[in-house]
Amino acid sequence: MDGQVKSKNSLLALLKSSPSSSSLSYSSFYSSSNSSSSCTIENDIHDISPVRTGSKLKASHEVEQCRHVAENEAIEDIGMRFFNDIFGHGGIMEWKDVEKRFNLVAWTGNGPEPVVSWSEFGFCIGIGMQTSSPELARELLRALRKCKEWKSDITKSELHNFWCNRNMDGRITETDIKQTILLTASINKLSVTRDEADDYAALIMESVDNKNKGYIEYRNRSGFEVMGYCLPTAKGAAETLKFNMALILLPVCRNTITWLRKDPRLNYVLPFNDNINFHKLIAGGIVVGVILHGGTHLTCDFPRISDSDKSIFRQTIAAGFGYHQPTYMEILATTEVASGIGMVLLMAIAFSLATKWPRRRSPVLPLSLRRVTGYNTFWYSHHLFVFVYVLLIVHSMFLFLTDKWIEKTTWMYIAFPVLLYAGERIFRAIRSGSYEVDVMKASLYPGKVLHLKMQKPEGFKYRSGMYIFIQCPQISPFQWHPFSLTSGPQDEYLSVHIRTLGDWSYHIYALFQEAVLSGLQGCPKLYLDGPYGSASQDHIKYDILVLVGLGIGATPFISILKDVANGVQTAQQSDHSGLRECSLTKGPSKAYLYWVTREQNSFEWFRDVIKEIANSTKQQSVVEMHNFLTSVYPEGDVRSALLSVIQALHQAKNGIDIVSRTPIHTHFARPNWFNIFSRLSRKHVGAKIGVFYCGPSNLATELKNLCTKFSTKTTTRFVFHKENY
């Protein structure tokens, strides 16, 4: 008890010393702890002892000005909260306790907010009932009034600012207390060394920090008493939503990604090849954030606001609602909530139609849903996000309990990604208008596959493995669909293979079917956009290539085979696609193609290209192709034994496989991938082999696992890449 009285008397003595009469220059410690101050004084506090020496220091006007700035910042910096235990309460007095005391004596002044008079200040902070404490409270107020130009009455927000520490993290550390002790001593011309300040700060922490956390903290702000942990939970989820809503646009900025692919260092750091999967992953994060943010508000925050005690509501968050306690339905009708609900509904529509079954019009769906789903529906519904971002801005501007614009940070998150994406769309619209192409040849293959050979626009440069977007105004002026280029960069034309899988591809197949019958008279007009980079572009980095295509999934690899067969590995760049002509660079020395299909007539899709590569003079040592027909029983089975004999005899005599009608031998049944990888690892010891796959995801998992297995057990390194299928 004597220690507490002594502590109070010491604090009272410190406060009674008039700061304005001090002429002591400040130490360098303060200039370092307050980086915003423009004044720096080099003298250390522990080196100056005015009381001990009795000398009077004459400070310059600049030093005096720095002192006043430092006083104001330091007292505001630490707050008052750590004093309360010294005043004899036997425990930490939290803000909620101060707030309750304030509410007991508050009255409505001239303004809309409740206030207390200066005479009640000591009672509010818990030192008004102690012996000699009223004098201490008055002296504390006198010191504080030099830092704050307050009126005669104090509002709750002003008292709250006094009670809180500098950075609003709710924590006062031992360092904060030490700095305040040194500052107080210097103001009152007392000799206190840093070691002594350490001891005093430790003494205070020992008395106040009962749980040895290393800091003193407060937890409750005005909204916490009404909404509790529901509010920080919803706000935390909102921060993740801001970040994800900004991030989700970046993976679909295709021009930017294609341009960044030029830098090989970035290719090792950023997952350019997984941009679509990354886009989907972020979308999943948004779904979780929306459920957590919206669900917490609707089921927890809003009911607590509408059902809270009226007196508590008035004393805490009434100002944020115009001093009217709303009902649950009134809250739902506000701009904040209505815009949020609108966003959720639009995102639910877009997300649902972007899933695999609706996007591909799966037969699993009911007939009624199949009629309204498909790629076109997915494409148009995804543009609902234009309205989502508009509502997001509106939602962020009308926030409950948030008035300062600096706290409305949503626009800071999304400004750059939105501008980047909008710029990309404008650039694509301008560029695509200049790439109108004429169709030189159209071929119709079994399985409803359309092969288009188009005139190459002037200045159009690309690398093998890239893809383009095609628009047919006769079908829709808004729809752009991606297709891999099956022509090589050295060809004087562009070619694509389009398989009929959805609405748009069905319509374009029908249009060219009519055009072919009429001798290409009235051929549909086409526009191009691109080229854009893909995972297949990375083939030039490897010594050996393994290209695995299932069905139409072989299309991205045709142009690569042409390059490798002809020994053409040219790095190119241009202003519009990030490519330019440069010297020849070393590429793969060997390429293996494994093409797997279920139907024999699928071999007609690339028959001409395969023959061209097979008959080239360089193909014998550079390209090795393997066809697999899974509808036939495996080799060695009695049900296909005769077919195998005829196939072998015919190819030995005529050089043509009877199944594919090409020089490439066709294997029956599915490939044994383990044996294939085992053979490659033995044949190419120590080589770096790039495995590129395009097809359904079930085989992708098997191939990726085999790459990992053989890379760890052999000296051959297999690196897996998957094309979006």
XYZ file of C-alpha atoms in Angstrom:
725
model
C 0.000 0.000 0.000
C 2.852 2.360 0.827
C 4.351 1.590 -2.568
C 1.124 2.558 -4.324
C 0.902 5.851 -2.368
C 4.513 6.576 -3.176
C 3.911 5.815 -6.876
C 0.915 8.157 -6.929
C 2.849 10.923 -5.210
C 5.694 10.523 -7.707
C 3.340 10.690 -10.661
C 1.638 13.721 -9.148
C 4.978 15.429 -8.767
C 5.824 14.726 -12.384
C 2.520 16.083 -13.618
C 2.718 19.227 -11.469
C 5.956 20.278 -13.120
C 4.902 22.657 -15.872
C 5.995 21.352 -19.281
C 6.000 24.833 -20.641
C 8.742 25.890 -18.275
C 11.068 23.150 -19.327
C 14.017 24.166 -21.450
C 15.616 20.768 -21.746
C 16.577 19.580 -25.190
C 15.285 16.174 -26.195
C 17.314 13.055 -26.651
C 17.948 11.250 -29.853
C 15.786 8.390 -28.590
C 12.695 10.403 -29.174
C 13.558 11.427 -32.696
C 14.023 7.761 -33.519
C 10.725 6.724 -31.981
C 8.850 9.508 -33.737
C 10.074 9.376 -37.294
C 7.501 11.875 -38.475
C 9.143 14.672 -36.491
C 11.344 16.929 -38.562
C 13.529 17.917 -35.568
C 16.527 15.866 -34.432
C 18.470 16.790 -31.282
C 21.642 14.846 -30.696
C 21.953 15.161 -26.886
C 21.057 12.035 -24.896
C 18.724 12.294 -21.936
C 20.965 10.428 -19.579
C 23.784 12.854 -20.276
C 21.757 15.903 -19.128
C 20.996 16.319 -15.428
C 19.539 19.792 -14.789
C 18.387 18.961 -11.234
C 21.740 17.523 -10.217
C 23.835 20.372 -11.583
C 21.403 23.179 -10.939
C 22.323 24.760 -14.256
C 19.731 26.517 -16.380
C 19.761 25.566 -20.043
C 18.663 28.125 -22.585
C 16.944 26.333 -25.496
C 16.643 27.808 -28.930
C 13.258 28.475 -30.499
C 13.710 25.399 -32.722
C 14.410 23.138 -29.731
C 11.432 24.591 -27.841
C 9.198 23.934 -30.842
C 10.482 20.368 -31.085
C 9.798 19.887 -27.377
C 6.151 20.907 -27.718
C 5.690 18.620 -30.734
C 7.306 15.760 -28.835
C 5.137 16.343 -25.758
C 1.955 16.218 -27.773
C 2.974 13.145 -29.739
C 4.310 11.207 -26.757
C 1.324 11.684 -24.455
C -0.972 10.791 -27.330
C 1.414 7.979 -28.260
C 1.143 5.897 -25.099
C -2.346 6.711 -23.778
C -3.299 6.613 -20.075
C -4.414 3.046 -19.667
C -1.271 1.668 -18.023
C -1.608 4.079 -15.072
C -4.828 2.633 -13.717
C -3.387 -0.329 -11.829
C -0.932 1.919 -10.022
C -3.860 3.879 -8.627
C -4.960 1.018 -6.429
C -7.588 -0.980 -8.326
C -5.800 -4.294 -7.975
C -6.385 -5.202 -11.630
C -6.356 -3.892 -15.186
C -9.127 -1.446 -15.960
C -10.256 -2.042 -19.533
C -11.999 0.361 -21.871
C -15.363 -1.265 -21.213
C -14.984 -0.302 -17.531
C -14.139 3.281 -18.450
C -17.063 3.281 -20.862
C -19.491 2.093 -18.176
C -18.337 4.860 -15.832
C -18.757 7.358 -18.665
C -22.313 6.158 -19.308
C -23.220 6.564 -15.641
C -22.396 10.275 -15.526
C -22.893 11.233 -19.197
C -25.476 13.788 -20.191
C -26.611 15.241 -23.522
C -24.933 18.558 -24.149
C -25.449 20.993 -26.984
C -24.498 18.390 -29.589
C -26.003 14.997 -30.483
C -23.374 12.977 -28.584
C -23.382 12.311 -24.811
C -20.639 14.147 -22.885
C -19.165 14.388 -19.388
C -17.806 17.471 -17.668
C -14.169 17.919 -16.760
C -15.003 17.398 -13.093
C -16.131 13.827 -13.838
C -12.999 12.942 -15.776
C -11.191 11.430 -12.792
C -14.178 9.225 -11.984
C -14.311 7.938 -15.579
C -10.681 6.839 -15.619
C -10.870 5.367 -12.133
C -8.791 7.761 -10.052
C -11.527 10.027 -8.738
C -12.304 8.110 -5.541
C -8.787 7.792 -4.154
C -7.112 9.919 -1.512
C -5.365 12.861 -3.200
C -6.473 11.389 -6.543
C -8.758 14.333 -7.461
C -5.685 16.541 -7.412
C -3.838 13.999 -9.541
C -6.742 13.880 -12.012
C -6.756 17.671 -12.268
C -3.012 17.757 -12.864
C -3.332 15.013 -15.474
C -6.074 16.979 -17.207
C -3.950 20.102 -17.071
C -1.127 18.269 -18.812
C -3.477 16.747 -21.358
C -5.087 20.088 -22.175
C -1.709 21.284 -23.392
C -1.810 18.459 -25.931
C -5.464 18.584 -26.928
C -7.501 21.696 -27.583
C -10.705 20.363 -26.078
C -13.848 22.150 -25.099
C -15.092 22.114 -21.501
C -16.916 18.808 -22.028
C -15.524 15.468 -23.185
C -17.232 13.123 -25.646
C -16.857 9.368 -25.526
C -14.772 9.294 -28.718
C -12.351 11.851 -27.278
C -12.038 9.877 -24.054
C -11.527 6.724 -26.125
C -8.679 8.363 -28.037
C -7.029 9.231 -24.700
C -7.363 5.704 -23.430
C -6.040 3.966 -26.559
C -2.438 3.689 -27.563
C -0.837 5.127 -30.665
C -1.355 2.501 -33.376
C -4.775 1.182 -32.350
C -3.502 -2.366 -31.948
C -4.761 -2.372 -28.385
C -1.318 -3.069 -26.912
C 1.034 -1.044 -24.706
C 4.472 -2.583 -24.471
C 7.229 -2.132 -21.926
C 9.113 -0.040 -24.485
C 6.159 2.340 -24.726
C 6.142 2.779 -20.953
C 9.906 3.310 -20.866
C 9.702 6.029 -23.506
C 6.975 7.810 -21.582
C 9.015 7.663 -18.346
C 12.052 9.166 -20.067
C 9.931 11.832 -21.714
C 8.174 12.738 -18.471
C 11.498 12.973 -16.652
C 13.003 15.214 -19.310
C 9.952 17.499 -19.339
C 10.261 17.983 -15.592
C 14.069 18.276 -15.611
C 14.592 15.116 -13.586
C 17.627 12.902 -13.907
C 16.540 9.456 -15.044
C 18.985 7.157 -16.792
C 17.951 4.547 -19.292
C 18.734 1.765 -16.830
C 16.501 3.380 -14.247
C 13.743 3.802 -16.849
C 14.076 0.095 -17.640
C 13.631 -0.751 -13.961
C 10.599 1.531 -13.583
C 8.988 0.169 -16.750
C 9.594 -3.382 -15.556
C 8.026 -2.480 -12.209
C 4.887 -1.184 -13.912
C 4.667 -4.221 -16.197
C 5.103 -6.542 -13.214
C 2.184 -4.842 -11.511
C -0.097 -4.630 -14.551
C 0.814 -7.542 -16.848
C -0.591 -10.306 -14.672
C -0.471 -12.933 -17.432
C 3.096 -12.121 -18.541
C 2.068 -11.443 -22.137
C 4.683 -8.735 -22.536
C 2.083 -6.086 -23.226
C -1.106 -4.525 -21.907
C -4.053 -4.590 -24.253
C -7.625 -3.505 -24.650
C -10.098 -5.419 -26.755
C -13.404 -3.635 -27.032
C -14.277 -0.851 -29.412
C -17.697 0.704 -29.682
C -19.219 -2.017 -31.881
C -17.782 -4.913 -29.903
C -20.187 -4.552 -26.983
C -23.146 -4.920 -29.360
C -21.879 -7.424 -31.940
C -19.023 -9.157 -30.135
C -16.741 -11.353 -32.233
C -19.239 -11.475 -35.091
C -18.066 -8.089 -36.343
C -14.300 -8.826 -36.529
C -15.087 -12.208 -38.106
C -17.118 -10.584 -40.869
C -14.567 -7.802 -41.335
C -11.708 -10.288 -41.535
C -13.528 -12.235 -44.246
C -14.157 -8.941 -46.053
C -10.418 -8.261 -46.231
C -9.824 -11.628 -47.915
C -12.619 -10.837 -50.369
C -11.020 -7.519 -51.305
C -7.719 -9.231 -52.009
C -9.248 -12.132 -53.953
C -11.538 -9.876 -56.004
C -8.419 -8.014 -57.102
C -6.323 -11.124 -57.669
C -8.890 -13.067 -59.704
C -8.580 -10.683 -62.661
C -4.830 -11.101 -63.121
C -4.788 -14.734 -64.409
C -7.199 -13.805 -67.227
C -5.108 -10.879 -68.496
C -3.831 -12.978 -71.397
C -1.805 -10.311 -73.188
C 0.037 -9.467 -69.996
C 0.786 -13.129 -69.296
C 2.010 -13.694 -72.867
C 4.280 -10.655 -72.561
C 5.652 -11.776 -69.179
C 6.451 -15.216 -70.594
C 9.327 -13.630 -72.497
C 11.385 -13.469 -69.323
C 12.664 -16.977 -68.530
C 13.315 -15.974 -64.916
C 9.640 -15.166 -64.390
C 8.681 -18.522 -65.918
C 10.421 -20.263 -63.038
C 8.719 -18.103 -60.402
C 5.178 -17.434 -61.651
C 2.769 -20.279 -62.591
C 1.846 -18.985 -66.055
C 0.879 -22.464 -67.230
C -1.630 -22.830 -64.401
C -3.338 -19.477 -64.843
C -6.801 -20.983 -65.360
C -6.440 -23.337 -62.390
C -5.206 -20.402 -60.319
C -8.252 -18.422 -61.449
C -10.514 -21.266 -60.285
C -8.677 -21.542 -56.973
C -9.203 -17.848 -56.247
C -12.881 -18.230 -57.156
C -13.134 -20.956 -54.523
C -11.583 -18.597 -51.988
C -14.167 -15.962 -52.895
C -16.980 -18.460 -52.299
C -15.629 -19.228 -48.820
C -15.179 -15.517 -48.066
C -18.711 -14.663 -49.205
C -20.230 -17.400 -47.048
C -18.256 -16.284 -44.005
C -18.720 -12.536 -44.530
C -22.356 -12.529 -45.583
C -23.400 -15.352 -43.305
C -21.888 -13.717 -40.221
C -23.562 -10.402 -40.991
C -26.983 -11.900 -41.719
C -27.112 -14.394 -38.865
C -25.137 -12.631 -36.161
C -24.333 -8.930 -36.617
C -27.679 -7.667 -37.884
C -29.829 -9.553 -35.326
C -27.623 -8.235 -32.526
C -27.938 -4.661 -33.776
C -31.721 -4.809 -34.049
C -32.224 -6.673 -30.751
C -29.600 -4.952 -28.591
C -30.502 -3.029 -25.458
C -31.553 0.482 -26.424
C -29.385 2.171 -23.813
C -26.313 0.187 -24.853
C -27.064 0.905 -28.509
C -27.352 4.642 -27.799
C -24.132 4.687 -25.839
C -22.084 2.734 -28.393
C -22.979 2.686 -32.105
C -26.047 4.912 -32.317
C -24.107 7.653 -34.115
C -23.397 5.252 -36.989
C -27.128 4.743 -37.516
C -28.293 8.332 -37.084
C -29.305 7.627 -33.457
C -32.101 5.347 -34.674
C -32.013 1.654 -33.804
C -33.058 -0.149 -37.010
C -35.077 -3.327 -37.282
C -33.688 -6.354 -39.108
C -35.711 -5.580 -42.237
C -34.598 -1.945 -42.176
C -30.988 -3.119 -42.140
C -31.622 -5.405 -45.121
C -33.119 -2.471 -47.032
C -29.994 -0.307 -46.661
C -27.665 0.359 -49.586
C -24.876 -1.575 -47.886
C -26.844 -4.797 -47.528
C -28.861 -4.547 -50.756
C -25.688 -4.117 -52.832
C -24.075 -7.037 -51.017
C -27.039 -9.327 -51.638
C -27.054 -8.277 -55.291
C -23.389 -9.210 -55.617
C -23.966 -12.605 -54.037
C -26.832 -13.421 -56.406
C -24.862 -12.417 -59.519
C -21.786 -14.342 -58.396
C -23.895 -17.403 -57.600
C -25.262 -17.399 -61.159
C -21.838 -16.933 -62.753
C -20.104 -19.488 -60.532
C -22.798 -22.126 -61.044
C -22.764 -21.840 -64.835
C -18.950 -21.948 -64.882
C -18.760 -25.409 -63.319
C -17.881 -28.392 -65.506
C -21.300 -29.929 -66.133
C -23.222 -26.764 -67.090
C -20.291 -25.396 -69.107
C -20.044 -28.572 -71.183
C -23.794 -29.290 -71.182
C -23.225 -32.671 -69.592
C -25.780 -35.446 -70.216
C -25.899 -35.859 -66.433
C -27.959 -32.665 -66.244
C -31.742 -32.778 -66.649
C -33.011 -31.983 -70.135
C -34.541 -28.707 -68.969
C -31.129 -27.515 -67.735
C -29.259 -28.734 -70.807
C -31.372 -26.405 -72.921
C -30.149 -23.319 -71.062
C -26.536 -24.328 -70.379
C -23.421 -24.669 -72.506
C -20.376 -22.603 -73.354
C -22.418 -19.673 -74.628
C -24.298 -19.436 -71.346
C -21.015 -19.652 -69.456
C -19.494 -16.918 -71.629
C -22.329 -14.446 -71.228
C -22.911 -15.142 -67.529
C -19.265 -14.485 -66.764
C -19.743 -10.905 -67.948
C -22.114 -10.370 -65.034
C -18.951 -9.587 -63.113
C -18.953 -6.136 -64.652
C -22.021 -5.429 -62.525
C -20.487 -7.275 -59.570
C -17.543 -4.874 -59.492
C -19.849 -1.871 -59.781
C -21.860 -3.150 -56.816
C -18.623 -3.866 -54.962
C -17.611 -0.213 -55.206
C -21.078 0.898 -54.083
C -20.993 -1.607 -51.228
C -17.599 -0.382 -50.065
C -18.618 3.274 -50.062
C -21.624 2.743 -47.766
C -20.239 0.906 -44.765
C -21.749 0.691 -41.309
C -19.728 2.406 -38.568
C -17.115 3.626 -41.066
C -17.040 7.304 -41.948
C -13.406 8.017 -42.824
C -12.617 7.515 -46.507
C -9.156 6.221 -45.676
C -10.785 3.216 -43.976
C -12.778 2.376 -47.120
C -9.959 0.495 -48.806
C -11.731 -1.669 -51.395
C -10.915 0.659 -54.279
C -7.245 0.512 -53.299
C -7.271 -3.261 -53.802
C -9.111 -3.455 -57.112
C -8.122 -0.227 -58.902
C -5.014 -1.576 -60.660
C -6.395 -5.036 -61.646
C -9.639 -3.525 -62.974
C -7.783 -0.903 -65.023
C -5.366 -3.544 -66.337
C -8.167 -5.892 -67.364
C -10.216 -3.080 -68.927
C -7.150 -1.956 -70.873
C -6.613 -5.506 -72.120
C -10.189 -5.808 -73.343
C -9.943 -2.484 -75.180
C -6.606 -3.482 -76.735
C -8.011 -6.850 -77.839
C -11.046 -5.191 -79.410
C -8.850 -2.794 -81.386
C -6.351 -5.455 -82.486
C -8.932 -8.067 -83.464
C -10.607 -5.581 -85.797
C -7.440 -5.496 -87.899
C -7.138 -9.293 -88.136
C -9.903 -10.191 -90.569
C -8.838 -13.344 -92.415
C -9.886 -15.156 -95.572
C -10.390 -18.915 -95.473
C -8.194 -20.591 -98.082
C -9.416 -24.140 -97.500
C -12.013 -25.862 -95.329
C -12.034 -29.625 -94.767
C -14.670 -31.719 -93.008
C -13.438 -34.829 -91.194
C -15.257 -37.699 -89.453
C -16.337 -36.999 -85.914
C -17.521 -33.543 -87.008
C -14.065 -32.012 -87.059
C -13.528 -28.874 -89.142
C -10.067 -28.031 -90.471
C -9.599 -24.406 -91.542
C -6.588 -23.147 -93.470
C -6.589 -19.334 -93.337
C -4.546 -16.570 -94.865
C -1.833 -15.398 -92.506
C -2.263 -11.691 -91.644
C 0.683 -9.451 -92.394
C 2.978 -9.110 -89.404
C 1.332 -11.985 -87.528
C 4.137 -13.835 -85.731
C 3.883 -16.639 -83.222
C 5.651 -19.606 -81.701
C 4.642 -23.219 -82.020
C 2.287 -24.223 -79.228
C 0.452 -20.887 -79.127
C -3.289 -20.470 -79.590
C -5.640 -17.865 -81.049
C -9.223 -16.724 -80.508
C -11.649 -16.877 -83.427
C -14.831 -14.866 -83.842
C -17.499 -15.434 -86.464
C -19.809 -12.369 -86.662
C -22.377 -14.442 -88.519
C -22.832 -16.516 -85.345
C -22.224 -13.869 -82.678
C -20.253 -10.595 -82.632
C -19.381 -11.109 -78.963
C -18.157 -14.698 -78.719
C -14.447 -15.503 -79.001
C -13.308 -19.116 -78.783
C -9.724 -20.396 -78.316
C -8.083 -22.890 -80.687
C -4.532 -24.205 -80.876
C -2.625 -23.411 -84.053
C -1.742 -26.563 -85.981
C 0.388 -24.710 -88.502
C 4.055 -24.040 -87.898
C 5.564 -20.560 -87.493
C 7.397 -21.040 -90.791
C 4.177 -21.765 -92.729
C 2.627 -19.056 -94.899
C -0.840 -19.823 -93.596
C -2.666 -20.396 -90.303
C -4.573 -23.585 -89.606
C -6.818 -24.816 -86.802
C -8.795 -27.980 -86.119
C -12.235 -27.428 -84.556
C -14.192 -30.333 -83.108
C -17.953 -29.926 -82.639
C -18.488 -30.022 -78.885
C -20.810 -27.097 -78.140
C -23.175 -24.452 -79.496
C -20.673 -22.238 -81.266
C -18.605 -25.065 -82.771
C -21.795 -26.736 -84.014
C -22.897 -23.543 -85.771
C -19.533 -22.866 -87.394
C -19.329 -26.483 -88.597
C -22.775 -26.135 -90.176
C -21.835 -22.838 -91.858
C -18.677 -24.236 -93.433
C -20.434 -27.446 -94.371
C -22.726 -25.376 -96.566
C -19.776 -23.348 -97.833
C -17.826 -26.474 -98.815
C -20.787 -27.836 -100.736
C -21.006 -24.535 -102.632
C -17.290 -24.427 -103.384
C -16.476 -21.940 -100.589
C -18.886 -19.426 -102.074
C -20.257 -17.167 -99.377
C -17.657 -18.330 -96.884
C -18.266 -16.903 -93.373
C -16.122 -13.961 -92.310
C -13.676 -14.671 -89.463
C -11.681 -12.449 -87.097
C -8.598 -13.459 -85.119
C -7.225 -12.336 -81.770
C -3.819 -13.379 -80.544
C -1.515 -15.158 -80.461
C -1.439 -16.152 -76.800
C 1.061 -18.256 -74.909
C 0.454 -21.695 -73.438
C 2.334 -24.420 -71.609
C 3.491 -25.936 -74.911
C 5.687 -22.896 -75.547
C 8.099 -24.216 -72.943
C 9.073 -27.151 -75.181
C 12.189 -25.331 -76.351
C 13.715 -25.603 -72.854
C 14.056 -29.396 -72.944
C 16.453 -31.873 -74.523
C 13.738 -34.449 -75.197
C 9.991 -33.975 -75.711
C 7.206 -36.408 -74.839
C 3.900 -35.196 -76.305
C 0.767 -37.011 -75.127
C -2.574 -36.170 -76.743
C -5.969 -37.795 -76.236
C -8.324 -37.422 -79.203
C -8.501 -33.808 -80.345
C -5.987 -33.055 -77.575
C -3.183 -33.720 -80.057
C -3.799 -30.359 -81.771
C -1.404 -28.245 -79.630
C 1.470 -30.570 -80.530
C 1.181 -30.608 -84.317
C 2.997 -27.307 -84.801
C 5.685 -28.422 -82.333
C 6.279 -31.587 -84.336
C 6.657 -29.506 -87.486
C 9.250 -27.341 -85.792
C 11.243 -30.240 -84.433
C 11.057 -32.222 -87.677
C 12.349 -29.297 -89.689
C 14.959 -28.341 -87.119
C 13.316 -24.927 -86.762
C 13.526 -23.524 -83.247
C 13.182 -19.801 -83.675
C 12.632 -17.370 -80.839
C 10.439 -14.525 -82.013
C 9.068 -11.300 -80.643
C 6.909 -8.422 -81.826
C 5.273 -5.405 -80.308
C 1.782 -6.842 -80.286
C 2.596 -10.336 -79.016
C 5.949 -9.951 -77.322
C 7.903 -11.735 -80.089
C 10.654 -10.718 -82.491
C 12.918 -12.491 -84.943
C 16.279 -13.438 -83.520
C 18.975 -15.982 -84.085
C 18.370 -19.714 -84.080
C 18.598 -21.316 -80.670
C 19.153 -24.899 -79.645
C 15.945 -26.866 -79.181
C 14.919 -30.468 -78.476
C 16.978 -33.128 -80.175
C 14.174 -35.692 -80.100
C 10.376 -35.634 -79.892
C 7.987 -38.486 -79.103
C 4.281 -38.253 -79.919
C 1.813 -40.579 -78.211
C -1.608 -40.068 -79.719
C -4.425 -42.033 -78.067
C -7.910 -42.231 -79.595
C -10.973 -44.472 -79.407
C -12.139 -44.235 -83.030
C -10.266 -45.263 -86.144
C -11.586 -42.386 -88.229
C -9.918 -39.920 -85.825
C -6.628 -40.641 -87.592
C -7.952 -38.735 -90.596
C -7.790 -35.451 -88.657
C -4.007 -35.154 -88.897
C -3.255 -37.714 -91.601
C -1.746 -35.206 -94.018
C 0.436 -33.609 -91.343
C 1.649 -36.962 -90.056
C 2.539 -38.070 -93.567
C 4.390 -34.808 -94.158
C 6.445 -35.239 -91.008
C 7.034 -38.949 -91.578
C 8.268 -38.384 -95.129
C 10.566 -35.506 -94.232
C 14.253 -36.253 -94.609
C 15.070 -35.362 -91.003
C 12.286 -37.217 -89.262
C 14.076 -40.558 -88.896
C 16.296 -39.378 -86.055
C 14.246 -36.493 -84.687
C 10.545 -37.417 -84.475
C 9.077 -40.699 -83.283
C 5.285 -41.080 -83.391
C 3.050 -43.716 -81.814
C -0.681 -44.131 -82.418
C -2.911 -46.000 -79.964
C -6.411 -47.228 -80.806
C -8.180 -48.155 -77.573
C -11.251 -49.753 -79.188
C -9.195 -52.786 -80.357
C -8.176 -55.627 -78.052
C -4.537 -55.512 -76.940
C -1.762 -57.070 -78.965
C -1.349 -60.736 -78.035
C -5.062 -61.210 -77.444
C -6.493 -63.983 -79.646
C -9.333 -61.681 -80.674
C -6.892 -59.305 -82.362
C -4.072 -61.715 -83.245
C -5.001 -62.062 -86.932
C -5.362 -58.301 -87.273
C -1.882 -57.839 -85.828
C -0.386 -60.269 -88.344
C -2.046 -58.574 -91.327
C -0.992 -55.166 -90.024
C 2.645 -56.210 -89.690
C 2.804 -57.845 -93.137
C 1.115 -54.923 -94.889
C 3.365 -52.316 -93.300
C 6.488 -54.343 -94.053
C 5.529 -54.604 -97.715
C 3.919 -51.213 -98.430
C 5.147 -48.998 -95.590
C 1.588 -48.017 -94.642
C -0.319 -48.971 -91.522
C -3.721 -50.468 -92.399
C -5.434 -48.819 -89.391
C -4.248 -45.211 -89.574
C -3.427 -45.194 -93.317
C -0.129 -43.499 -92.458
C 3.480 -44.697 -92.168
C 3.046 -44.691 -88.372
C 2.395 -48.041 -86.719
C -0.824 -48.200 -84.671
C -0.750 -49.961 -81.292
C -3.853 -51.606 -79.920
C -5.399 -50.846 -76.489
C -4.136 -48.300 -73.984
C -0.453 -47.465 -73.583
C 1.516 -48.975 -70.728
C 2.857 -45.686 -69.393
C 5.144 -47.270 -66.818
C 6.971 -49.230 -69.523
C 7.162 -46.140 -71.737
C 8.731 -44.020 -68.988
C 11.070 -46.834 -68.038
C 12.292 -47.153 -71.633
C 12.763 -43.380 -71.985
C 14.762 -43.137 -68.750
C 17.124 -45.894 -69.929
C 17.505 -44.458 -73.417
C 18.088 -40.844 -72.362
C 20.192 -41.122 -69.233
C 20.697 -37.778 -67.492
C 18.523 -35.888 -69.986
C 15.892 -33.300 -69.160
C 12.612 -34.525 -70.659
C 9.566 -32.306 -70.971
C 6.280 -34.231 -70.773
C 3.387 -32.269 -72.304
C -0.153 -33.544 -71.983
C -3.495 -32.385 -73.370
C -6.617 -34.317 -72.452
C -8.887 -35.280 -69.544
C -7.539 -34.776 -66.046
C -7.672 -38.435 -64.929
C -4.647 -39.409 -67.048
C -2.855 -36.172 -66.081
C -2.573 -37.377 -62.485
C -1.029 -40.686 -63.553
C 1.511 -39.031 -65.848
C 2.483 -36.467 -63.231
C 3.077 -39.186 -60.641
C 5.227 -41.146 -63.086
C 7.286 -38.031 -63.822
C 7.935 -37.596 -60.120
C 8.729 -41.274 -59.588
C 11.238 -41.650 -62.420
C 12.845 -38.276 -61.698
C 13.653 -39.399 -58.157
C 14.698 -42.984 -58.954
C 16.754 -42.327 -62.106
C 19.179 -39.688 -63.335
C 16.701 -38.658 -66.030
C 14.563 -35.687 -65.078
C 10.932 -35.623 -66.235
C 9.039 -32.310 -66.029
C 5.261 -32.423 -66.456
C 3.132 -29.762 -68.199
C -0.602 -29.874 -68.813
C -2.481 -27.927 -71.451
C -5.947 -26.633 -70.611
C -8.377 -29.024 -72.279
